Amino acid sequence: MLKPHEKSWGDTAATMAEIGRRARAAARPLAVATAERKHAALIGMAQAILRHERDILDANAIDIRNGEKSGLSASFMDRLKLDPARIRTIADGIREIAELRDPVGDVIAEWDRPNGLHIERVRTPLGVVGVIYESRPNVTADAGALCLKAGNPVILRGGSDSLNSSAAIHACLVEGLKTANLPEDAIQLVPTTDRAAVGEMLKGLSGNIDVIIPRGGKNLVERVQNEARVPVFAHLEGICHLYIDRSADLDMAVRIAVNAKMRRTGVCGAAETLLVDLAVAATHLVPILEALRAAGCEIHADVEVLKAFADAKPASDADWVTEYLDAIIAVKLVDGVAGAIEHIENFSSHHTEAIVAEDADTVERFFNEIDSAILLHNASTQFADGGEFGMGAEIGIATGKMHARGPVGVEQLTSFKYRVRGTGQVRP
Amino acid sequence: MLKPHEKSWGDTAATMAEIGRRARAAARPLAVATAERKHAALIGMAQAILRHERDILDANAIDIRNGEKSGLSASFMDRLKLDPARIRTIADGIREIAELRDPVGDVIAEWDRPNGLHIERVRTPLGVVGVIYESRPNVTADAGALCLKAGNPVILRGGSDSLNSSAAIHACLVEGLKTANLPEDAIQLVPTTDRAAVGEMLKGLSGNIDVIIPRGGKNLVERVQNEARVPVFAHLEGICHLYIDRSADLDMAVRIAVNAKMRRTGVCGAAETLLVDLAVAATHLVPILEALRAAGCEIHADVEVLKAFADAKPASDADWVTEYLDAIIAVKLVDGVAGAIEHIENFSSHHTEAIVAEDADTVERFFNEIDSAILLHNASTQFADGGEFGMGAEIGIATGKMHARGPVGVEQLTSFKYRVRGTGQVRP
């Protein structure tokens, strides 16, 4: 038996294999658990989080002290740090997931056949999920709760710098599982800082992990995408584009540009490149750039843009493929929607792109010809978020095209099976 | 430029890489091709197949002569052999695919948000498909046409023994693409018998193959599943179960058992194991087994079954995990639906299982607790087929839970994206 707090343990490969077997063994009881049972477990988890506030803060204090000793960055320490308000937010987040519609058993589609067979496509859990994340302890709760809601066992591998905090939160999740008499192995936390554990997960634990979801910076996601032998739901980066068409309303264009870039610069749905139609360079370009600069944004301008707006940095080739995650935007003039589509198809990370335009045909062309997970018309790219889509909690945004794409919420963590009802039919 | 008939060529890895790049380059023009354009290409393909009947038969004659020299088996030669009727069937199959509803652009779901945003989830092509198949030349046409309908470029790697036949059919597909002015690289045939080409495809051609679909025997599928570095839609085998519950109507049970096993024994949806409820061993077991034997089926019986039906072979442990694909069935008595579920969860390949029962609660339990792609009530397992499901043509049946499950038809070969329509919304 492994306990999350045991730091010394034996062979990592053998231990991870055991974790994989346990997760798989939990899959069937979880798949047949009723919606009420899972709801009760989730409410039990939220209550345990609040009840053990002190324990979680104490564990977090250890991580904070270790982090200070290791000289972790201020932003890193901010993500790591818990306080009573953040703990309440974690508990509230679990309650929200508890109140989402249970997807398992939902009939997604149904139809009748001429021979009288009635066919239903019904949601089922997807399988064992592996979540690999950096040092944000709240991911422990979010990912554990969301996977449980979808009926999936989950193996959580948090960052080593938050292991004590994550273990304290994980203990509360297990308490919730126990209150509903669901298998404790439904939510397991990898109890080690050994990096080899991640490698084992990426190999899939002998078929005992069905999908891996990385949560963290580009280095983590890149390693997972390159090394994983199982499917991955992720986005490497969000190089999101905002295109201002010749038919755009200028006031709206200004408002959306400032929001898309500056509302929060560190989120994956923040705009990184602004494309402006050459045809409105004379009228729209300068007011938009002035508004961005007034909001504190640095402008990296293409040579044609510089002619109209000299007080900017010249953009280099690298700017078109850079996810700044900062108050910087690359700006380019393009020849109408065709030019915008061309630029986006060449440089986008296929996460989210937006167009501001009044001409319906132009919008349809933008929507049809660009193959990104999310396309928006006359709205900010910052709406690229599961909550904003009405999905409730999300575990991330995927840019792959296999199974999940866009926000990964509870429905995206399910699969399906067919139920066929007959009255004695045999096949001729 | 490579031509399918060129047998001598250079470096396989370099050539396959070039095929991958061409397929990727064809993806965008194909994704934006109208439904009408794809329809025209498909009709053009069917017409070319009929027009070039003589060329196809001549090419097939070469494969047949080579096959005779190599001493290929009679069943293998039967799958390889083409005649005018089979060529017409191939052309008709392409026409059927042409008449399917075009999935690209279909709105799968749509909803409004309180802030006025209107969100649509819209079908898109999935990406480049790699199809690896054995020596059935008709797969060239089926797979090529189905992938085109879904807007996906496809790389076809047929069996070496049918390369001439496949190349002749492929030339007709390219003719169809040309008549609609769609990129010729939308459907490429790997023009070599070098087995290293398969290895290159399994590695994904540097990200230029998005999914691989193997069509063929267990050895092929096993290799693909083990070695592929990209997602695979496949089933390794169909160890399909038929369970006769205590509440079953005996006549129906007999009829379904004979059909499920004996209609065609070589298909993946054929029943391989018969489970009979202990509670009706005295009434149902013997009539069902007698009917099966009368239909020419060999019985491999569990020790308890042998007591009631002595004239059968004793089943060994291997029988419960054997896909006979022949007129043989393994038979076992189980303790009600719970016993059936237990056996199926232990031994099934999660392809297709059926229950014959009149009791609704029993059926619901069977449907809820078994996690196979297809579950049927009071109907034959042989309905496990895309055509029988009303999907039109299928490219196979998948037992994985990622993206596609059950029959893989044109919809399963698509992905989706989100289109969000606003009126100037910015995120607070």
Short mmCIF file of C-alpha atoms in Angstrom, two decimals, chain B:
data_model
loop_
_atom_site.label_atom_id
_atom_site.label_comp_id
_atom_site.label_asym_id
_atom_site.label_seq_id
_atom_site.Cartn_x
_atom_site.Cartn_y
_atom_site.Cartn_z
CA MET B 1 6.93 12.02 -59.57
CA LEU B 2 6.00 8.51 -58.52
CA LYS B 3 3.71 6.36 -60.55
CA PRO B 4 1.95 3.42 -58.95
CA HIS B 5 3.31 0.98 -61.49
CA GLU B 6 6.94 1.89 -60.94
CA LYS B 7 8.31 -1.00 -58.97
CA SER B 8 11.87 0.25 -58.71
CA TRP B 9 12.31 3.32 -56.68
CA GLY B 10 14.79 4.80 -54.30
CA ASP B 11 14.87 5.35 -50.60
CA THR B 12 11.59 4.16 -49.07
CA ALA B 13 11.75 6.56 -46.13
CA ALA B 14 12.30 9.56 -48.39
CA THR B 15 9.55 8.51 -50.76
CA MET B 16 7.07 7.93 -47.95
CA ALA B 17 7.97 11.31 -46.46
CA GLU B 18 7.16 12.90 -49.82
CA ILE B 19 3.82 11.04 -49.94
CA GLY B 20 3.05 12.38 -46.47
CA ARG B 21 3.86 15.95 -47.44
CA ARG B 22 1.66 15.71 -50.53
CA ALA B 23 -1.22 14.32 -48.52
CA ARG B 24 -0.93 17.17 -46.02
CA ALA B 25 -0.82 19.71 -48.82
CA ALA B 26 -4.05 18.25 -50.21
CA ALA B 27 -5.83 18.59 -46.87
CA ARG B 28 -6.79 22.24 -47.11
CA PRO B 29 -8.17 22.27 -50.67
CA LEU B 30 -10.10 19.12 -49.79
CA ALA B 31 -11.43 20.61 -46.55
CA VAL B 32 -12.91 23.58 -48.38
CA ALA B 33 -14.18 21.59 -51.38
CA THR B 34 -17.95 21.84 -51.72
CA ALA B 35 -20.20 18.82 -51.27
CA GLU B 36 -21.09 19.06 -54.97
CA ARG B 37 -17.44 18.93 -56.00
CA LYS B 38 -16.76 15.82 -53.91
CA HIS B 39 -19.94 14.22 -55.24
CA ALA B 40 -18.81 14.88 -58.82
CA ALA B 41 -15.40 13.35 -58.11
CA LEU B 42 -17.00 10.21 -56.66
CA ILE B 43 -19.37 9.76 -59.60
CA GLY B 44 -16.38 10.30 -61.89
CA MET B 45 -14.53 7.53 -60.03
CA ALA B 46 -17.42 5.07 -60.40
CA GLN B 47 -17.66 5.83 -64.09
CA ALA B 48 -13.92 5.42 -64.56
CA ILE B 49 -14.03 2.04 -62.81
CA LEU B 50 -16.67 0.81 -65.27
CA ARG B 51 -14.92 2.38 -68.26
CA HIS B 52 -11.62 0.74 -67.34
CA GLU B 53 -13.06 -2.68 -66.54
CA ARG B 54 -10.70 -4.28 -69.08
CA ASP B 55 -7.61 -2.57 -67.63
CA ILE B 56 -8.58 -3.60 -64.11
CA LEU B 57 -9.18 -7.21 -65.16
CA ASP B 58 -5.85 -7.30 -67.02
CA ALA B 59 -4.02 -5.96 -63.98
CA ASN B 60 -5.87 -8.42 -61.76
CA ALA B 61 -4.86 -11.28 -64.09
CA ILE B 62 -1.21 -10.45 -63.42
CA ASP B 63 -1.81 -10.57 -59.66
CA ILE B 64 -3.71 -13.85 -60.04
CA ARG B 65 -0.90 -15.45 -62.06
CA ASN B 66 1.68 -14.28 -59.53
CA GLY B 67 -0.51 -15.56 -56.71
CA GLU B 68 -0.81 -18.98 -58.33
CA LYS B 69 2.97 -19.13 -58.73
CA SER B 70 3.43 -18.17 -55.07
CA GLY B 71 0.94 -20.85 -54.04
CA LEU B 72 -1.44 -18.50 -52.22
CA SER B 73 -4.38 -20.18 -50.47
CA ALA B 74 -7.73 -20.68 -52.18
CA SER B 75 -9.52 -18.25 -49.84
CA PHE B 76 -6.80 -15.68 -50.41
CA MET B 77 -7.11 -16.10 -54.17
CA ASP B 78 -10.88 -15.74 -53.89
CA ARG B 79 -10.53 -12.37 -52.14
CA LEU B 80 -8.00 -11.26 -54.75
CA LYS B 81 -9.94 -12.33 -57.84
CA LEU B 82 -11.98 -9.71 -59.71
CA ASP B 83 -14.61 -10.29 -62.37
CA PRO B 84 -17.07 -7.95 -64.13
CA ALA B 85 -19.70 -8.45 -61.41
CA ARG B 86 -17.23 -7.58 -58.65
CA ILE B 87 -16.06 -4.54 -60.57
CA ARG B 88 -19.67 -3.40 -60.89
CA THR B 89 -20.09 -3.89 -57.13
CA ILE B 90 -17.04 -1.69 -56.55
CA ALA B 91 -18.48 1.05 -58.77
CA ASP B 92 -21.89 0.77 -57.10
CA GLY B 93 -20.22 1.06 -53.68
CA ILE B 94 -18.58 4.33 -54.71
CA ARG B 95 -21.94 5.64 -56.00
CA GLU B 96 -23.53 4.81 -52.65
CA ILE B 97 -20.83 6.77 -50.85
CA ALA B 98 -21.38 9.65 -53.28
CA GLU B 99 -25.06 9.76 -52.28
CA LEU B 100 -24.37 9.82 -48.52
CA ARG B 101 -25.00 13.10 -46.77
CA ASP B 102 -21.83 15.22 -46.87
CA PRO B 103 -20.79 15.55 -43.23
CA VAL B 104 -18.44 18.54 -43.52
CA GLY B 105 -20.06 21.72 -42.26
CA ASP B 106 -22.89 19.91 -40.49
CA VAL B 107 -23.87 21.69 -37.28
CA ILE B 108 -23.72 18.91 -34.65
CA ALA B 109 -24.84 21.09 -31.76
CA GLU B 110 -25.64 24.74 -31.15
CA TRP B 111 -26.62 26.81 -28.19
CA ASP B 112 -26.90 30.39 -26.94
CA ARG B 113 -25.07 31.93 -24.01
CA PRO B 114 -26.59 34.48 -21.63
CA ASN B 115 -24.27 37.16 -23.07
CA GLY B 116 -25.81 36.63 -26.52
CA LEU B 117 -23.00 34.57 -28.05
CA HIS B 118 -24.32 31.83 -30.32
CA ILE B 119 -22.08 28.75 -30.35
CA GLU B 120 -22.08 26.05 -33.03
CA ARG B 121 -20.11 22.80 -33.07
CA VAL B 122 -19.49 22.07 -36.75
CA ARG B 123 -18.07 18.98 -38.44
CA THR B 124 -14.69 19.28 -40.18
CA PRO B 125 -12.47 16.72 -41.87
CA LEU B 126 -10.33 14.72 -39.46
CA GLY B 127 -7.01 14.90 -41.28
CA VAL B 128 -4.79 12.55 -43.27
CA VAL B 129 -5.88 8.91 -43.00
CA GLY B 130 -3.50 6.02 -43.57
CA VAL B 131 -5.16 2.76 -44.57
CA ILE B 132 -3.11 -0.43 -44.43
CA TYR B 133 -4.87 -3.45 -45.89
CA GLU B 134 -4.31 -6.91 -47.19
CA SER B 135 -4.98 -8.22 -50.63
CA ARG B 136 -8.61 -7.23 -51.21
CA PRO B 137 -8.40 -4.80 -54.11
CA ASN B 138 -11.90 -3.43 -53.44
CA VAL B 139 -10.64 -1.78 -50.21
CA THR B 140 -8.70 0.60 -52.46
CA ALA B 141 -11.98 1.98 -53.79
CA ASP B 142 -14.03 1.79 -50.56
CA ALA B 143 -11.42 3.49 -48.40
CA GLY B 144 -10.47 6.05 -51.01
CA ALA B 145 -14.08 7.06 -51.61
CA LEU B 146 -15.09 7.16 -47.92
CA CYS B 147 -12.10 9.30 -46.96
CA LEU B 148 -12.80 11.70 -49.83
CA LYS B 149 -16.44 12.06 -48.76
CA ALA B 150 -15.25 13.12 -45.29
CA GLY B 151 -12.75 15.55 -46.83
CA ASN B 152 -9.68 13.61 -45.72
CA PRO B 153 -6.62 12.91 -47.86
CA VAL B 154 -5.81 9.20 -47.70
CA ILE B 155 -2.65 7.18 -48.14
CA LEU B 156 -3.50 3.63 -49.19
CA ARG B 157 -1.07 0.80 -48.61
CA GLY B 158 -2.52 -2.36 -50.11
CA GLY B 159 -1.19 -5.89 -49.92
CA SER B 160 1.74 -6.62 -52.19
CA ASP B 161 -0.09 -9.52 -53.86
CA SER B 162 -2.78 -7.19 -55.17
CA LEU B 163 -0.63 -4.21 -56.09
CA ASN B 164 -1.41 -4.35 -59.82
CA SER B 165 -5.17 -4.61 -59.21
CA SER B 166 -5.07 -1.83 -56.63
CA ALA B 167 -3.01 0.40 -58.90
CA ALA B 168 -5.51 -0.04 -61.74
CA ILE B 169 -8.39 0.86 -59.42
CA HIS B 170 -6.41 3.74 -57.94
CA ALA B 171 -5.85 5.16 -61.42
CA CYS B 172 -9.65 5.32 -61.80
CA LEU B 173 -10.00 7.14 -58.48
CA VAL B 174 -7.46 9.71 -59.63
CA GLU B 175 -9.42 10.13 -62.86
CA GLY B 176 -12.48 10.95 -60.77
CA LEU B 177 -10.54 13.51 -58.73
CA LYS B 178 -9.37 15.13 -61.97
CA THR B 179 -12.87 15.38 -63.41
CA ALA B 180 -13.78 17.53 -60.38
CA ASN B 181 -10.48 19.40 -60.37
CA LEU B 182 -9.66 18.17 -56.87
CA PRO B 183 -6.02 17.53 -55.94
CA GLU B 184 -4.74 14.19 -57.23
CA ASP B 185 -2.80 13.76 -54.02
CA ALA B 186 -6.09 13.44 -52.14
CA ILE B 187 -5.91 9.68 -52.75
CA GLN B 188 -2.41 8.23 -52.97
CA LEU B 189 -1.47 4.59 -53.32
CA VAL B 190 1.88 3.55 -51.91
CA PRO B 191 3.52 2.20 -55.07
CA THR B 192 5.81 -0.36 -53.53
CA THR B 193 5.83 -3.79 -51.99
CA ASP B 194 8.65 -2.80 -49.63
CA ARG B 195 7.43 -3.63 -46.13
CA ALA B 196 9.45 -0.73 -44.72
CA ALA B 197 6.78 1.55 -46.18
CA VAL B 198 4.35 0.22 -43.56
CA GLY B 199 6.83 0.98 -40.80
CA GLU B 200 7.14 4.55 -42.04
CA MET B 201 3.37 4.95 -42.06
CA LEU B 202 3.12 3.59 -38.51
CA LYS B 203 5.58 6.26 -37.40
CA GLY B 204 3.17 8.83 -38.83
CA LEU B 205 5.29 10.35 -41.63
CA SER B 206 6.50 13.23 -39.44
CA GLY B 207 3.05 14.21 -38.32
CA ASN B 208 1.56 13.90 -41.80
CA ILE B 209 -0.70 10.95 -40.91
CA ASP B 210 -3.37 11.67 -38.29
CA VAL B 211 -4.96 8.23 -37.95
CA ILE B 212 -4.26 4.74 -39.24
CA ILE B 213 -6.92 2.20 -40.13
CA PRO B 214 -5.80 -1.38 -40.68
CA ARG B 215 -8.05 -3.69 -42.68
CA GLY B 216 -7.10 -7.34 -42.53
CA GLY B 217 -6.29 -10.29 -40.33
CA LYS B 218 -5.29 -10.34 -36.70
CA ASN B 219 -1.55 -10.31 -37.41
CA LEU B 220 -1.80 -7.10 -39.39
CA VAL B 221 -4.02 -5.37 -36.83
CA GLU B 222 -1.82 -6.49 -33.96
CA ARG B 223 1.29 -5.11 -35.62
CA VAL B 224 -0.41 -1.82 -36.35
CA GLN B 225 -1.79 -1.50 -32.81
CA ASN B 226 1.57 -2.30 -31.26
CA GLU B 227 3.78 -0.18 -33.46
CA ALA B 228 1.68 2.79 -34.51
CA ARG B 229 2.72 6.15 -33.06
CA VAL B 230 -0.54 7.72 -34.21
CA PRO B 231 -4.14 6.88 -33.28
CA VAL B 232 -5.56 3.66 -34.73
CA PHE B 233 -9.21 2.85 -35.50
CA ALA B 234 -9.47 -0.94 -35.42
CA HIS B 235 -10.62 -4.04 -33.72
CA LEU B 236 -8.13 -6.81 -33.08
CA GLU B 237 -10.83 -9.46 -33.01
CA GLY B 238 -14.52 -9.95 -32.43
CA ILE B 239 -15.01 -12.39 -29.57
CA CYS B 240 -18.74 -11.72 -29.53
CA HIS B 241 -21.03 -13.23 -26.91
CA LEU B 242 -24.65 -14.25 -27.02
CA TYR B 243 -26.34 -14.61 -23.63
CA ILE B 244 -29.64 -16.48 -23.25
CA ASP B 245 -31.35 -15.29 -20.08
CA ARG B 246 -33.87 -17.22 -17.96
CA SER B 247 -36.52 -14.83 -19.25
CA ALA B 248 -35.72 -15.56 -22.91
CA ASP B 249 -38.31 -16.76 -25.37
CA LEU B 250 -36.97 -20.15 -26.47
CA ASP B 251 -37.94 -19.93 -30.13
CA MET B 252 -36.36 -16.51 -30.41
CA ALA B 253 -33.24 -17.73 -28.62
CA VAL B 254 -32.85 -20.61 -31.07
CA ARG B 255 -33.37 -18.38 -34.09
CA ILE B 256 -30.96 -15.72 -32.90
CA ALA B 257 -28.30 -18.23 -31.81
CA VAL B 258 -28.26 -19.94 -35.20
CA ASN B 259 -28.16 -16.62 -37.05
CA ALA B 260 -25.55 -15.02 -34.77
CA LYS B 261 -23.19 -17.95 -35.23
CA MET B 262 -23.97 -19.45 -38.62
CA ARG B 263 -25.26 -16.75 -41.01
CA ARG B 264 -21.67 -15.94 -41.90
CA THR B 265 -19.02 -17.43 -39.66
CA GLY B 266 -16.13 -15.36 -41.02
CA VAL B 267 -17.35 -11.89 -40.05
CA CYS B 268 -16.22 -10.07 -36.94
CA GLY B 269 -19.80 -9.83 -35.61
CA ALA B 270 -20.30 -13.61 -35.61
CA ALA B 271 -20.98 -14.99 -32.12
CA GLU B 272 -18.08 -17.01 -30.76
CA THR B 273 -19.34 -17.82 -27.27
CA LEU B 274 -22.84 -18.80 -26.17
CA LEU B 275 -23.70 -18.21 -22.51
CA VAL B 276 -26.86 -19.85 -21.20
CA ASP B 277 -28.51 -19.02 -17.89
CA LEU B 278 -28.22 -21.96 -15.47
CA ALA B 279 -31.86 -21.38 -14.52
CA VAL B 280 -33.00 -22.50 -17.99
CA ALA B 281 -30.35 -25.14 -18.58
CA ALA B 282 -33.03 -27.83 -18.44
CA THR B 283 -35.33 -26.20 -20.99
CA HIS B 284 -33.26 -23.98 -23.32
CA LEU B 285 -29.76 -25.41 -23.57
CA VAL B 286 -30.37 -28.61 -25.51
CA PRO B 287 -32.78 -27.20 -28.14
CA ILE B 288 -30.37 -24.36 -28.90
CA LEU B 289 -27.37 -26.65 -29.20
CA GLU B 290 -29.32 -29.12 -31.34
CA ALA B 291 -30.33 -26.31 -33.68
CA LEU B 292 -26.75 -25.12 -33.92
CA ARG B 293 -25.52 -28.62 -34.66
CA ALA B 294 -28.24 -29.15 -37.21
CA ALA B 295 -26.95 -26.00 -38.91
CA GLY B 296 -23.48 -27.56 -39.06
CA CYS B 297 -21.88 -26.00 -35.97
CA GLU B 298 -19.30 -27.74 -33.81
CA ILE B 299 -19.90 -27.32 -30.05
CA HIS B 300 -17.07 -26.74 -27.57
CA ALA B 301 -18.79 -27.28 -24.24
CA ASP B 302 -17.99 -26.31 -20.70
CA VAL B 303 -18.00 -29.23 -18.22
CA GLU B 304 -21.48 -28.32 -16.95
CA VAL B 305 -22.81 -28.12 -20.51
CA LEU B 306 -21.33 -31.54 -21.30
CA LYS B 307 -23.50 -33.07 -18.57
CA ALA B 308 -26.62 -32.07 -20.52
CA PHE B 309 -25.20 -32.36 -24.03
CA ALA B 310 -22.61 -35.11 -24.02
CA ASP B 311 -21.97 -35.21 -27.75
CA ALA B 312 -19.68 -32.15 -27.81
CA LYS B 313 -15.97 -31.40 -27.49
CA PRO B 314 -14.88 -30.33 -24.00
CA ALA B 315 -13.94 -26.67 -24.01
CA SER B 316 -10.48 -25.66 -22.80
CA ASP B 317 -9.50 -22.30 -21.33
CA ALA B 318 -8.41 -21.23 -24.80
CA ASP B 319 -11.96 -21.53 -26.15
CA TRP B 320 -13.16 -18.48 -24.20
CA VAL B 321 -10.63 -16.27 -25.92
CA THR B 322 -10.71 -17.74 -29.40
CA GLU B 323 -12.20 -15.98 -32.40
CA TYR B 324 -12.99 -19.09 -34.46
CA LEU B 325 -14.32 -17.28 -37.55
CA ASP B 326 -15.61 -20.75 -38.32
CA ALA B 327 -18.59 -23.04 -37.61
CA ILE B 328 -17.54 -23.59 -34.01
CA ILE B 329 -19.04 -22.14 -30.83
CA ALA B 330 -17.94 -22.26 -27.20
CA VAL B 331 -20.81 -22.82 -24.78
CA LYS B 332 -21.00 -22.17 -21.06
CA LEU B 333 -23.66 -22.10 -18.34
CA VAL B 334 -23.61 -18.96 -16.21
CA ASP B 335 -25.46 -17.87 -13.10
CA GLY B 336 -27.92 -15.39 -14.57
CA VAL B 337 -27.11 -12.02 -16.07
CA ALA B 338 -24.54 -11.31 -13.35
CA GLY B 339 -22.63 -14.41 -14.38
CA ALA B 340 -22.90 -13.46 -18.04
CA ILE B 341 -21.60 -9.94 -17.37
CA GLU B 342 -18.73 -11.34 -15.34
CA HIS B 343 -17.73 -13.76 -18.09
CA ILE B 344 -18.05 -11.13 -20.83
CA GLU B 345 -16.06 -8.49 -18.95
CA ASN B 346 -13.31 -11.07 -18.44
CA PHE B 347 -13.10 -12.55 -21.91
CA SER B 348 -14.72 -10.23 -24.43
CA SER B 349 -12.85 -8.23 -27.03
CA HIS B 350 -15.47 -5.49 -26.40
CA HIS B 351 -16.77 -5.61 -29.95
CA THR B 352 -20.39 -6.86 -29.80
CA GLU B 353 -22.54 -8.76 -27.28
CA ALA B 354 -26.20 -9.71 -27.38
CA ILE B 355 -28.79 -10.76 -24.81
CA VAL B 356 -32.02 -12.65 -25.43
CA ALA B 357 -34.40 -11.84 -22.59
CA GLU B 358 -37.91 -10.64 -21.89
CA ASP B 359 -37.21 -9.12 -18.47
CA ALA B 360 -36.58 -5.39 -18.88
CA ASP B 361 -34.46 -4.95 -15.73
CA THR B 362 -32.17 -7.75 -16.83
CA VAL B 363 -31.70 -6.13 -20.21
CA GLU B 364 -30.92 -2.75 -18.62
CA ARG B 365 -28.31 -4.35 -16.39
CA PHE B 366 -26.68 -6.05 -19.38
CA PHE B 367 -26.71 -2.76 -21.29
CA ASN B 368 -25.35 -0.73 -18.39
CA GLU B 369 -22.66 -2.98 -17.04
CA ILE B 370 -21.02 -4.26 -20.20
CA ASP B 371 -18.59 -1.91 -21.86
CA SER B 372 -18.50 -3.15 -25.45
CA ALA B 373 -18.87 -1.06 -28.60
CA ILE B 374 -22.21 -2.66 -29.53
CA LEU B 375 -24.82 -4.26 -27.27
CA LEU B 376 -27.97 -5.84 -28.69
CA HIS B 377 -31.21 -6.99 -27.11
CA ASN B 378 -33.26 -9.68 -28.86
CA ALA B 379 -31.30 -9.32 -32.08
CA SER B 380 -28.46 -11.14 -33.77
CA THR B 381 -24.83 -10.09 -33.22
CA GLN B 382 -24.47 -10.14 -37.01
CA PHE B 383 -26.14 -6.71 -37.14
CA ALA B 384 -22.79 -5.28 -36.01
CA ASP B 385 -22.18 -3.51 -39.30
CA GLY B 386 -22.20 0.10 -40.49
CA GLY B 387 -24.64 -0.64 -43.28
CA GLU B 388 -27.06 -2.34 -40.88
CA PHE B 389 -26.73 0.68 -38.57
CA GLY B 390 -27.81 2.92 -41.44
CA MET B 391 -24.43 4.64 -41.71
CA GLY B 392 -23.89 3.66 -45.32
CA ALA B 393 -20.42 2.36 -46.05
CA GLU B 394 -18.01 1.65 -43.23
CA ILE B 395 -14.26 1.30 -43.24
CA GLY B 396 -14.28 -1.15 -40.32
CA ILE B 397 -15.38 -1.50 -36.73
CA ALA B 398 -13.40 0.04 -33.88
CA THR B 399 -13.23 -1.30 -30.35
CA GLY B 400 -11.13 1.55 -28.98
CA LYS B 401 -12.89 4.29 -27.02
CA MET B 402 -11.08 7.27 -28.47
CA HIS B 403 -12.93 9.27 -31.14
CA ALA B 404 -14.48 6.38 -33.11
CA ARG B 405 -16.17 3.31 -31.61
CA GLY B 406 -18.26 0.69 -33.35
CA PRO B 407 -18.77 1.03 -37.12
CA VAL B 408 -16.41 3.62 -38.64
CA GLY B 409 -18.44 5.42 -41.29
CA VAL B 410 -18.09 8.80 -42.87
CA GLU B 411 -19.12 10.72 -39.71
CA GLN B 412 -16.52 8.91 -37.63
CA LEU B 413 -13.89 10.14 -40.08
CA THR B 414 -14.64 13.76 -39.14
CA SER B 415 -13.61 16.11 -36.34
CA PHE B 416 -15.27 19.39 -35.39
CA LYS B 417 -14.59 23.02 -34.64
CA TYR B 418 -16.53 25.75 -32.87
CA ARG B 419 -18.04 28.77 -34.57
CA VAL B 420 -19.04 31.53 -32.20
CA ARG B 421 -21.16 34.44 -33.44
CA GLY B 422 -21.29 37.66 -31.46
CA THR B 423 -22.34 41.26 -31.76
CA GLY B 424 -19.30 42.91 -30.25
CA GLN B 425 -19.03 41.00 -26.96
CA VAL B 426 -15.91 41.40 -24.87
CA ARG B 427 -15.13 39.30 -21.81
CA PRO B 428 -15.58 41.07 -18.49
#
